[in-house]
PDB file of C-alpha atoms in Angstrom:
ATOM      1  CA  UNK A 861     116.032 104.844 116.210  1.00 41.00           C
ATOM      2  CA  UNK A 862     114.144 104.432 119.761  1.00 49.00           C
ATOM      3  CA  UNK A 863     115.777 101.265 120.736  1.00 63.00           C
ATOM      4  CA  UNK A 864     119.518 101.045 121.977  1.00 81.00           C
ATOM      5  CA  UNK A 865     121.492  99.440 120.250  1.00 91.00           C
ATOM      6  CA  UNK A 866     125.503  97.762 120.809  1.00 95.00           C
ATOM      7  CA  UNK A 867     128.188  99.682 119.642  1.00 96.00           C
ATOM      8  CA  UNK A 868     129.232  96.678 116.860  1.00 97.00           C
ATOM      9  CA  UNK A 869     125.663  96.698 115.626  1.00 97.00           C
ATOM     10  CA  UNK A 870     125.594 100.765 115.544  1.00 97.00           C
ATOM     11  CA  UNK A 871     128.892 100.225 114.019  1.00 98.00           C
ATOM     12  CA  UNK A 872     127.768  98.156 111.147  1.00 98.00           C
ATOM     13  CA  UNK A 873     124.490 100.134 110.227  1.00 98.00           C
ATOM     14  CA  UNK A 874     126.717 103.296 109.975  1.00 98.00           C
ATOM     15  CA  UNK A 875     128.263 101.407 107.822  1.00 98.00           C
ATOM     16  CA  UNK A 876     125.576  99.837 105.501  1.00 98.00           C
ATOM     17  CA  UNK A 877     123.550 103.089 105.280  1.00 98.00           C
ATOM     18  CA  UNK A 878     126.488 105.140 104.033  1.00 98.00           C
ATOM     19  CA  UNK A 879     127.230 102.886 101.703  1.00 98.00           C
ATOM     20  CA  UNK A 880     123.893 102.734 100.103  1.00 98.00           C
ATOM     21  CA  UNK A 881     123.139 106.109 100.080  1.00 98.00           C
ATOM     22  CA  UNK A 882     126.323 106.806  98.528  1.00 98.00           C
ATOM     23  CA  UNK A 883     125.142 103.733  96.220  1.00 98.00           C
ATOM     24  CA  UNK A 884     122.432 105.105  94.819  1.00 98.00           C
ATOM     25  CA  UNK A 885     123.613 108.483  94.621  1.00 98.00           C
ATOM     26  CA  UNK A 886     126.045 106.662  91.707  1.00 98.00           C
ATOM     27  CA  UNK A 887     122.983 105.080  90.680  1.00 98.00           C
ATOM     28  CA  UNK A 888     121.440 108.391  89.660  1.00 98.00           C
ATOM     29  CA  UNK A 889     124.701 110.005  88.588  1.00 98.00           C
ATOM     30  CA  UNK A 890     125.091 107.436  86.110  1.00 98.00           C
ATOM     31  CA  UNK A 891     121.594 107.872  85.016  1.00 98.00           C
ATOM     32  CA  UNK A 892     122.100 111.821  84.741  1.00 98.00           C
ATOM     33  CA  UNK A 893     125.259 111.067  81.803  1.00 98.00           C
ATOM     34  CA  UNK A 894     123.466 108.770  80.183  1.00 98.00           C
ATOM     35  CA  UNK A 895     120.806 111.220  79.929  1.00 97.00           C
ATOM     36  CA  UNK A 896     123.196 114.315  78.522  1.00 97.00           C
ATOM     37  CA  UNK A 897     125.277 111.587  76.756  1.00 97.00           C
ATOM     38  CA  UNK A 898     122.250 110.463  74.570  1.00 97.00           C
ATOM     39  CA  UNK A 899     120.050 113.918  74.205  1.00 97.00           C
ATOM     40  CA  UNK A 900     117.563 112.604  76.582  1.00 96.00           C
ATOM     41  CA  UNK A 901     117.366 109.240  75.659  1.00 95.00           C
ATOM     42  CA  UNK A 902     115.237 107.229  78.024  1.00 96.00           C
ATOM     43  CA  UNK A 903     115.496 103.680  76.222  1.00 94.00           C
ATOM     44  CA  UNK A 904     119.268 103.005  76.966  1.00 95.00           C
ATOM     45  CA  UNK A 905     118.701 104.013  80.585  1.00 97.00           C
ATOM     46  CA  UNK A 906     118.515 100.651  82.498  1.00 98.00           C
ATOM     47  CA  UNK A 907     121.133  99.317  80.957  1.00 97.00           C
ATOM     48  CA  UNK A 908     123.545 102.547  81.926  1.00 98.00           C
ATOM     49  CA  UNK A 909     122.822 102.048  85.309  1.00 98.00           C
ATOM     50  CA  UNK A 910     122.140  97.715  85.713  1.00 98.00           C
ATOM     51  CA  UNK A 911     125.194  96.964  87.664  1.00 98.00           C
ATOM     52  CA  UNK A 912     125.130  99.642  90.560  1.00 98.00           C
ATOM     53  CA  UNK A 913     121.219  99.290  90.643  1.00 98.00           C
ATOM     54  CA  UNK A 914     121.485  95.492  90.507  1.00 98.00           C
ATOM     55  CA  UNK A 915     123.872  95.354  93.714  1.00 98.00           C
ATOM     56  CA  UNK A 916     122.408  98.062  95.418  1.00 98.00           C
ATOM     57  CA  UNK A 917     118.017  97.478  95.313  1.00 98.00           C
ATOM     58  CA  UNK A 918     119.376  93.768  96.015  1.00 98.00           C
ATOM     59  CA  UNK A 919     121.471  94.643  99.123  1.00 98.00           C
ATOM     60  CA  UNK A 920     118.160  96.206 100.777  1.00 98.00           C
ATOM     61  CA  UNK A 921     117.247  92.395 101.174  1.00 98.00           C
ATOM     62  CA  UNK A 922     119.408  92.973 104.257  1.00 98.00           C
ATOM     63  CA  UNK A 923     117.181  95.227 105.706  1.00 98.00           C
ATOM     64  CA  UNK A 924     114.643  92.110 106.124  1.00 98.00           C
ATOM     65  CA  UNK A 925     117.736  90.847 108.079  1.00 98.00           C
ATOM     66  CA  UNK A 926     118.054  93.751 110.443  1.00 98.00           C
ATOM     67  CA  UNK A 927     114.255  93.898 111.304  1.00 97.00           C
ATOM     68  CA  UNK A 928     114.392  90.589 111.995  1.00 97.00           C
ATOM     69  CA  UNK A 929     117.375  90.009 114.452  1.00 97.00           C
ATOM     70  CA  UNK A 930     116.152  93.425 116.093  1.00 96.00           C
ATOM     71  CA  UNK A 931     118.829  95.746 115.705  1.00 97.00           C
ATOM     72  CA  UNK A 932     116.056  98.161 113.606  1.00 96.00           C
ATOM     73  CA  UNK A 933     113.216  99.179 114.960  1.00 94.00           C
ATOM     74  CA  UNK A 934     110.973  98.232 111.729  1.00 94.00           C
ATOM     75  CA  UNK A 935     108.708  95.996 111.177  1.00 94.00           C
ATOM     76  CA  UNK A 936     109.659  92.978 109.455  1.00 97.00           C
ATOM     77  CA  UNK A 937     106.789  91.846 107.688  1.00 95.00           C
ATOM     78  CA  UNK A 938     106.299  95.397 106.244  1.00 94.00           C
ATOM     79  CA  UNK A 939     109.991  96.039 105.614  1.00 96.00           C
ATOM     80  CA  UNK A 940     109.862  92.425 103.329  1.00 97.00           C
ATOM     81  CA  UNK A 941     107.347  93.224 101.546  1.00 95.00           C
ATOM     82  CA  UNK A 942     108.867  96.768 100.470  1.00 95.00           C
ATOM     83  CA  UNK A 943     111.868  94.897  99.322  1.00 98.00           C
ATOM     84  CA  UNK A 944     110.120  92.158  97.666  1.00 97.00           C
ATOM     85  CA  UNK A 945     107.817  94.213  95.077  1.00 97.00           C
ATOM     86  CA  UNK A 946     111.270  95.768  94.240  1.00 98.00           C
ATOM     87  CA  UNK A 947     113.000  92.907  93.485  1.00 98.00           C
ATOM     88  CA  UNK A 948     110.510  91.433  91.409  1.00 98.00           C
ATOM     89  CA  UNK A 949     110.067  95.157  89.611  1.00 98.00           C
ATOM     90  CA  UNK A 950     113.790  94.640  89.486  1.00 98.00           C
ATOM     91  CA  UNK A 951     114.865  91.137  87.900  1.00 98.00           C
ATOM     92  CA  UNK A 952     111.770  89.455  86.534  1.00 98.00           C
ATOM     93  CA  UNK A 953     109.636  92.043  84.955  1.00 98.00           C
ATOM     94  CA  UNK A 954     112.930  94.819  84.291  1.00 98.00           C
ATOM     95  CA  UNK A 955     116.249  93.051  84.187  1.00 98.00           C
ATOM     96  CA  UNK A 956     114.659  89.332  82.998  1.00 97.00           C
ATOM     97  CA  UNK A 957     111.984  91.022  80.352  1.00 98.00           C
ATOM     98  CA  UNK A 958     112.256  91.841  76.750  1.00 96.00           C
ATOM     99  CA  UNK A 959     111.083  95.675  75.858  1.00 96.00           C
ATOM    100  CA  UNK A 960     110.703  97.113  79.254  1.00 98.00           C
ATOM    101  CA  UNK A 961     113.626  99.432  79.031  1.00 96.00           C
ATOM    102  CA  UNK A 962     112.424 100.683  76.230  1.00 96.00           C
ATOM    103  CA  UNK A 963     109.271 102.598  78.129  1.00 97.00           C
ATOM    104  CA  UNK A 964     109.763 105.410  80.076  1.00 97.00           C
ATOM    105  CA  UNK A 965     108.802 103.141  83.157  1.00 98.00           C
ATOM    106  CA  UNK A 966     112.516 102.613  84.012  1.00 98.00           C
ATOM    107  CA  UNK A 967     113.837 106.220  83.956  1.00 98.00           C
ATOM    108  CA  UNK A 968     110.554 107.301  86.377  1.00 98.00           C
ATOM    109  CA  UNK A 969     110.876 104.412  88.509  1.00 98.00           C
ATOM    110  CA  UNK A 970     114.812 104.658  88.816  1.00 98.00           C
ATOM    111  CA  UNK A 971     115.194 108.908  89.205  1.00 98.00           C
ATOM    112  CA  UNK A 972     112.555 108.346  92.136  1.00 98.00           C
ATOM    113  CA  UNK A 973     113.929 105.620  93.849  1.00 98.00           C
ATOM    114  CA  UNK A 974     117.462 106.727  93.689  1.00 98.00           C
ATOM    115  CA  UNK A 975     116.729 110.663  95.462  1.00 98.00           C
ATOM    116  CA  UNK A 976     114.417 108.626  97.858  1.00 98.00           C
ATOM    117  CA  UNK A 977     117.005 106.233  99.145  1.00 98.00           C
ATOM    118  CA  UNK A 978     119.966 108.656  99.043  1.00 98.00           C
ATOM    119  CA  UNK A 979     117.737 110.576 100.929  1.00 98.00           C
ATOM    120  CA  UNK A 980     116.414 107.937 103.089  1.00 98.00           C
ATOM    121  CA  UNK A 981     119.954 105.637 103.975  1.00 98.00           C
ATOM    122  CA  UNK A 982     121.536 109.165 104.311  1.00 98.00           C
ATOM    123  CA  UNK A 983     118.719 110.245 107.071  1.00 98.00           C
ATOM    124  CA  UNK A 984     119.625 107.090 108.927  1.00 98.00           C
ATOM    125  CA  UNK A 985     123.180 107.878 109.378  1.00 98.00           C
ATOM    126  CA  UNK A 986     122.421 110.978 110.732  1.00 98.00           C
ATOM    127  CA  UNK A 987     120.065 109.451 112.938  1.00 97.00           C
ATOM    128  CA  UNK A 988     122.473 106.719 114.437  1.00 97.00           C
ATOM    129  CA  UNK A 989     125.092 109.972 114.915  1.00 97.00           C
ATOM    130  CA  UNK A 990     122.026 111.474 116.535  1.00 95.00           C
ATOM    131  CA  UNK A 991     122.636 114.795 114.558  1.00 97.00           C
ATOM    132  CA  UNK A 992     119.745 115.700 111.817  1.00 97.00           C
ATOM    133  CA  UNK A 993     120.174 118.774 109.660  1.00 97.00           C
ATOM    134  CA  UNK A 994     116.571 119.692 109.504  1.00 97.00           C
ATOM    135  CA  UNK A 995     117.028 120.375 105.713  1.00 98.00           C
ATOM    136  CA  UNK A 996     117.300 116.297 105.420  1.00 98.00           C
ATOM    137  CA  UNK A 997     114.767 116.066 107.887  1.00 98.00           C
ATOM    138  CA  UNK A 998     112.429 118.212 105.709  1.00 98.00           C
ATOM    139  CA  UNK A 999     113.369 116.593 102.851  1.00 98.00           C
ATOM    140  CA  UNK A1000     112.821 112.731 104.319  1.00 97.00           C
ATOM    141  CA  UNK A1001     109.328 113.838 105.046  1.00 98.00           C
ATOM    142  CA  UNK A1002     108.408 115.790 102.164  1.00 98.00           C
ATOM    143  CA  UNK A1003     110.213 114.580  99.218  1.00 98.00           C
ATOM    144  CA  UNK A1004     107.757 111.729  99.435  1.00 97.00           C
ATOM    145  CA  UNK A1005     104.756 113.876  98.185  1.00 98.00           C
ATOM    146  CA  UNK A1006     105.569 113.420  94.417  1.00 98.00           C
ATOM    147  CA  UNK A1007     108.494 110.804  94.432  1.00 98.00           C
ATOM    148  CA  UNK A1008     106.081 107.887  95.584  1.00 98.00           C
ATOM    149  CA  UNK A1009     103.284 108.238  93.324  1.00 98.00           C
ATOM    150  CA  UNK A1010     105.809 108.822  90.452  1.00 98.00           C
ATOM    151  CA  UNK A1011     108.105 105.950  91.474  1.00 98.00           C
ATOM    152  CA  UNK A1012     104.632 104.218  91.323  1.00 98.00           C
ATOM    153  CA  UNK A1013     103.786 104.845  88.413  1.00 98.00           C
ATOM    154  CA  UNK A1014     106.900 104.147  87.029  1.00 98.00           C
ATOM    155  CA  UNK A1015     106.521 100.685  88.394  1.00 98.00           C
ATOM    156  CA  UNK A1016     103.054 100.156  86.934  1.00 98.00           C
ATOM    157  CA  UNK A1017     104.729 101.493  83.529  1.00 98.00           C
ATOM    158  CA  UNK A1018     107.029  98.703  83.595  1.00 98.00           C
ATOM    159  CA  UNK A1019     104.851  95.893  84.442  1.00 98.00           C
ATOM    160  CA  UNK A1020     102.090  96.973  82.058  1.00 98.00           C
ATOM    161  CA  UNK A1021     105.042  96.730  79.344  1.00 98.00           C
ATOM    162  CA  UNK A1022     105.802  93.259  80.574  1.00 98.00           C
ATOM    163  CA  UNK A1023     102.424  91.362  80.706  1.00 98.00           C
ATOM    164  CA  UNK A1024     102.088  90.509  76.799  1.00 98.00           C
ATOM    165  CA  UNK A1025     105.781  89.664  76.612  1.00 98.00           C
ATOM    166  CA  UNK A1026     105.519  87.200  79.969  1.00 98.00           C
ATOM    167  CA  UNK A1027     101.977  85.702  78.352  1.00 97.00           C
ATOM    168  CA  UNK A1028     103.280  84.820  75.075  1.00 97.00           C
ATOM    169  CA  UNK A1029     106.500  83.333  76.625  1.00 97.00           C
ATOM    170  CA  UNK A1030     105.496  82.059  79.790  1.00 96.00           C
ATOM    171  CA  UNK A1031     108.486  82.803  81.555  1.00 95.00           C
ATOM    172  CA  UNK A1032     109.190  81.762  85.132  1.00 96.00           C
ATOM    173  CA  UNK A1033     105.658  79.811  84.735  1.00 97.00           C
ATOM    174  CA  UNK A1034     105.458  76.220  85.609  1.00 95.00           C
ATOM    175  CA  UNK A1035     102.372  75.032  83.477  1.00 92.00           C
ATOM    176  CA  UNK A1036     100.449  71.750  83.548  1.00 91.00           C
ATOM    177  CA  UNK A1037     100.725  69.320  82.873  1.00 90.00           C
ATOM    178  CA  UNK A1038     104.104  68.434  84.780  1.00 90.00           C
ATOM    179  CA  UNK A1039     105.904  65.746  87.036  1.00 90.00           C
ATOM    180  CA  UNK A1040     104.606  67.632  90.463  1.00 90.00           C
ATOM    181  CA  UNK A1041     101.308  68.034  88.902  1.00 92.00           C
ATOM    182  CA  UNK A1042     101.247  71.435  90.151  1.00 93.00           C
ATOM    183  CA  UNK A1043     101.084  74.942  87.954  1.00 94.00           C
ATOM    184  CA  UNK A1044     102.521  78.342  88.309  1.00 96.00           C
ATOM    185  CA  UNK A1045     101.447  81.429  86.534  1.00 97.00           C
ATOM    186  CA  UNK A1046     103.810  84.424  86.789  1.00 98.00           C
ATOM    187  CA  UNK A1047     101.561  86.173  84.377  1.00 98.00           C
ATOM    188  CA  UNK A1048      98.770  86.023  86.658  1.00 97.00           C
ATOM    189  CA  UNK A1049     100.742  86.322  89.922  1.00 97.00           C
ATOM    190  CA  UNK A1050     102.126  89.447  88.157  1.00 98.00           C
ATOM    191  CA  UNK A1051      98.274  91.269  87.233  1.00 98.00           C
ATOM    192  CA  UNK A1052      97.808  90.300  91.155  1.00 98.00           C
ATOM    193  CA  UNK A1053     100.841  91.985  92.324  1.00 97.00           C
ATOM    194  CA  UNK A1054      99.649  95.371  90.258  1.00 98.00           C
ATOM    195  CA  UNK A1055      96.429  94.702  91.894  1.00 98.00           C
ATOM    196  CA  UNK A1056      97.623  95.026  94.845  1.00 97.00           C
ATOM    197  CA  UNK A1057      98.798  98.838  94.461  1.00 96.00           C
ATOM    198  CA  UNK A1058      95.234  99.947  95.026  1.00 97.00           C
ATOM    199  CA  UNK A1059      94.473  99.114  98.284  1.00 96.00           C
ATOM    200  CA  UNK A1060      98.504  99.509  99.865  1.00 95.00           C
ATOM    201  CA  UNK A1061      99.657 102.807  97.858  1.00 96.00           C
ATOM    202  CA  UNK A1062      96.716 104.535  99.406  1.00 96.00           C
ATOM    203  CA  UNK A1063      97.872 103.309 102.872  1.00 95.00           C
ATOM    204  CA  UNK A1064     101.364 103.841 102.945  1.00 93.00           C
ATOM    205  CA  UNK A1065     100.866 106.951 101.510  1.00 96.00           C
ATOM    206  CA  UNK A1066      98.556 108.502 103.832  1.00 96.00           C
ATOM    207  CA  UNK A1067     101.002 106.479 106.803  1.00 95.00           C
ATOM    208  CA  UNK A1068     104.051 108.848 105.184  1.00 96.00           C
ATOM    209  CA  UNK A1069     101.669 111.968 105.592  1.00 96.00           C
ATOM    210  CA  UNK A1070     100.893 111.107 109.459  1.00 96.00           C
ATOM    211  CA  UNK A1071     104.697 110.325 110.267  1.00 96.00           C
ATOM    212  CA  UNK A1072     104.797 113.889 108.586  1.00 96.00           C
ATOM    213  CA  UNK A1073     103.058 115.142 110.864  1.00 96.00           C
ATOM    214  CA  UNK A1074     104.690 113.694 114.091  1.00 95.00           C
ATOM    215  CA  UNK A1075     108.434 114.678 112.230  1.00 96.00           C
ATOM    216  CA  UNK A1076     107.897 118.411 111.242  1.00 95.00           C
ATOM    217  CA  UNK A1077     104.798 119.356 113.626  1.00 84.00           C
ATOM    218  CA  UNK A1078     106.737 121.254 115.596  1.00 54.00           C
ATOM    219  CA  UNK A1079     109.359 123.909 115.168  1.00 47.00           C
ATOM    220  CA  UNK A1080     112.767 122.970 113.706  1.00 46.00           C
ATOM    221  CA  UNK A1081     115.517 122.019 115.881  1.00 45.00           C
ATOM    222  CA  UNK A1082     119.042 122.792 115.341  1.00 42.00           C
ATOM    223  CA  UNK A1083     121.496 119.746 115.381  1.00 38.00           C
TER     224      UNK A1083
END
């Protein structure tokens, strides 16, 4: 992180990104004995893992938080919309949604984002303590390769297994007619948000490769 920051705020983000990487590294231990539990079976998984993955995808709303008051060097804009599609993969379409966990969506989507972010919140520690193993280094910048268009495709799993149970029901729509005179369609707002995959995967994909680039260009440096 380029930017100085106090001690209190250095403090507190030691704090919050051990936390979370050690969060989702339950996350994905759970997962694993539910998996050898159950012979491999992929339907039960969400529910094996709701609580931990509830608290900790939601606490990454904080991270909007951080960009904002300045204390990370991210972009805020970006950083909320990272943290929104999540949290609308999360608890609408997953948590809120009859017969998604019973795809293979949710044990793509959650084995990818769980080694990402104990990858990625354990990375930032070692960044504010300005000591890097290369090995996490290498794996921060690499991992990436497969985990994102899996994670992806995960995602896209899960929402495709949603659409014909948020048509028939019309859940968290607001149809006409009504006092405000005003509609909402989460069905449609949903096909737009899957939409929108095609033009930003692409983008932030090829973005990971360049930062790539710029991370392990050179020859590894002992910390």
């Amino acid at each position: 992180m380029a930017k100085e920051i106090s001690a209190l705020s250095r403090g507190y983000l030691l704090l919050y990104n051990a936390v979370l990487s050690l969060g989702w590294l339950v996350v994905l231990v759970q997962l694993t004995m539910h998996m050898v539990k159950t012979n491999g079976d992929y339907t039960g998984v969400y529910d094996a893992v709701a609580l931990p993955l509830q608290i900790f995808q939601t606490a990454a709303i904080l991270e909007v938080v951080h960009a904002v008051i300045g204390i990370v060097p991210s972009s805020a804009g970006v950083t909320f919309m990272q943290v929104l599609s999540r949290i609308v993969i999360l608890w609408p379409v997953l948590h809120a949604t009859a017969g998604v966990e019973e795809t293979r969506g949710p044990l793509l989507m959650i084995i990818c984002w769980s080694v990402t972010e104990i990858i990625r919140y354990a990375f930032y520690v070692c960044s504010l303590l300005k000591s890097t193993p290369y090995v996490l280094l290498w794996c921060r910048y690499t991992f990436f390769y497969f985990l994102y268009p899996l994670g992806v495709t995960g995602e896209l799993i899960c929402v495709y297994a949603a659409l014909p149970v948020i048509r028939e029901t019309q859940q968290f729509s607001y149809p006409l007619p009504n006092r405000l005179n005003v509609s909402f369609d989460f069905y449609c707002v949903l096909i737009a948000f899957a939409f929108m995959y095609i033009p930003v995967f692409p983008q932030l994909y090829f973005h990971m490769i360049a930062q790539r680039g710029k991370a392990l260009g050179g020859k590894p440096k002992s910390s």
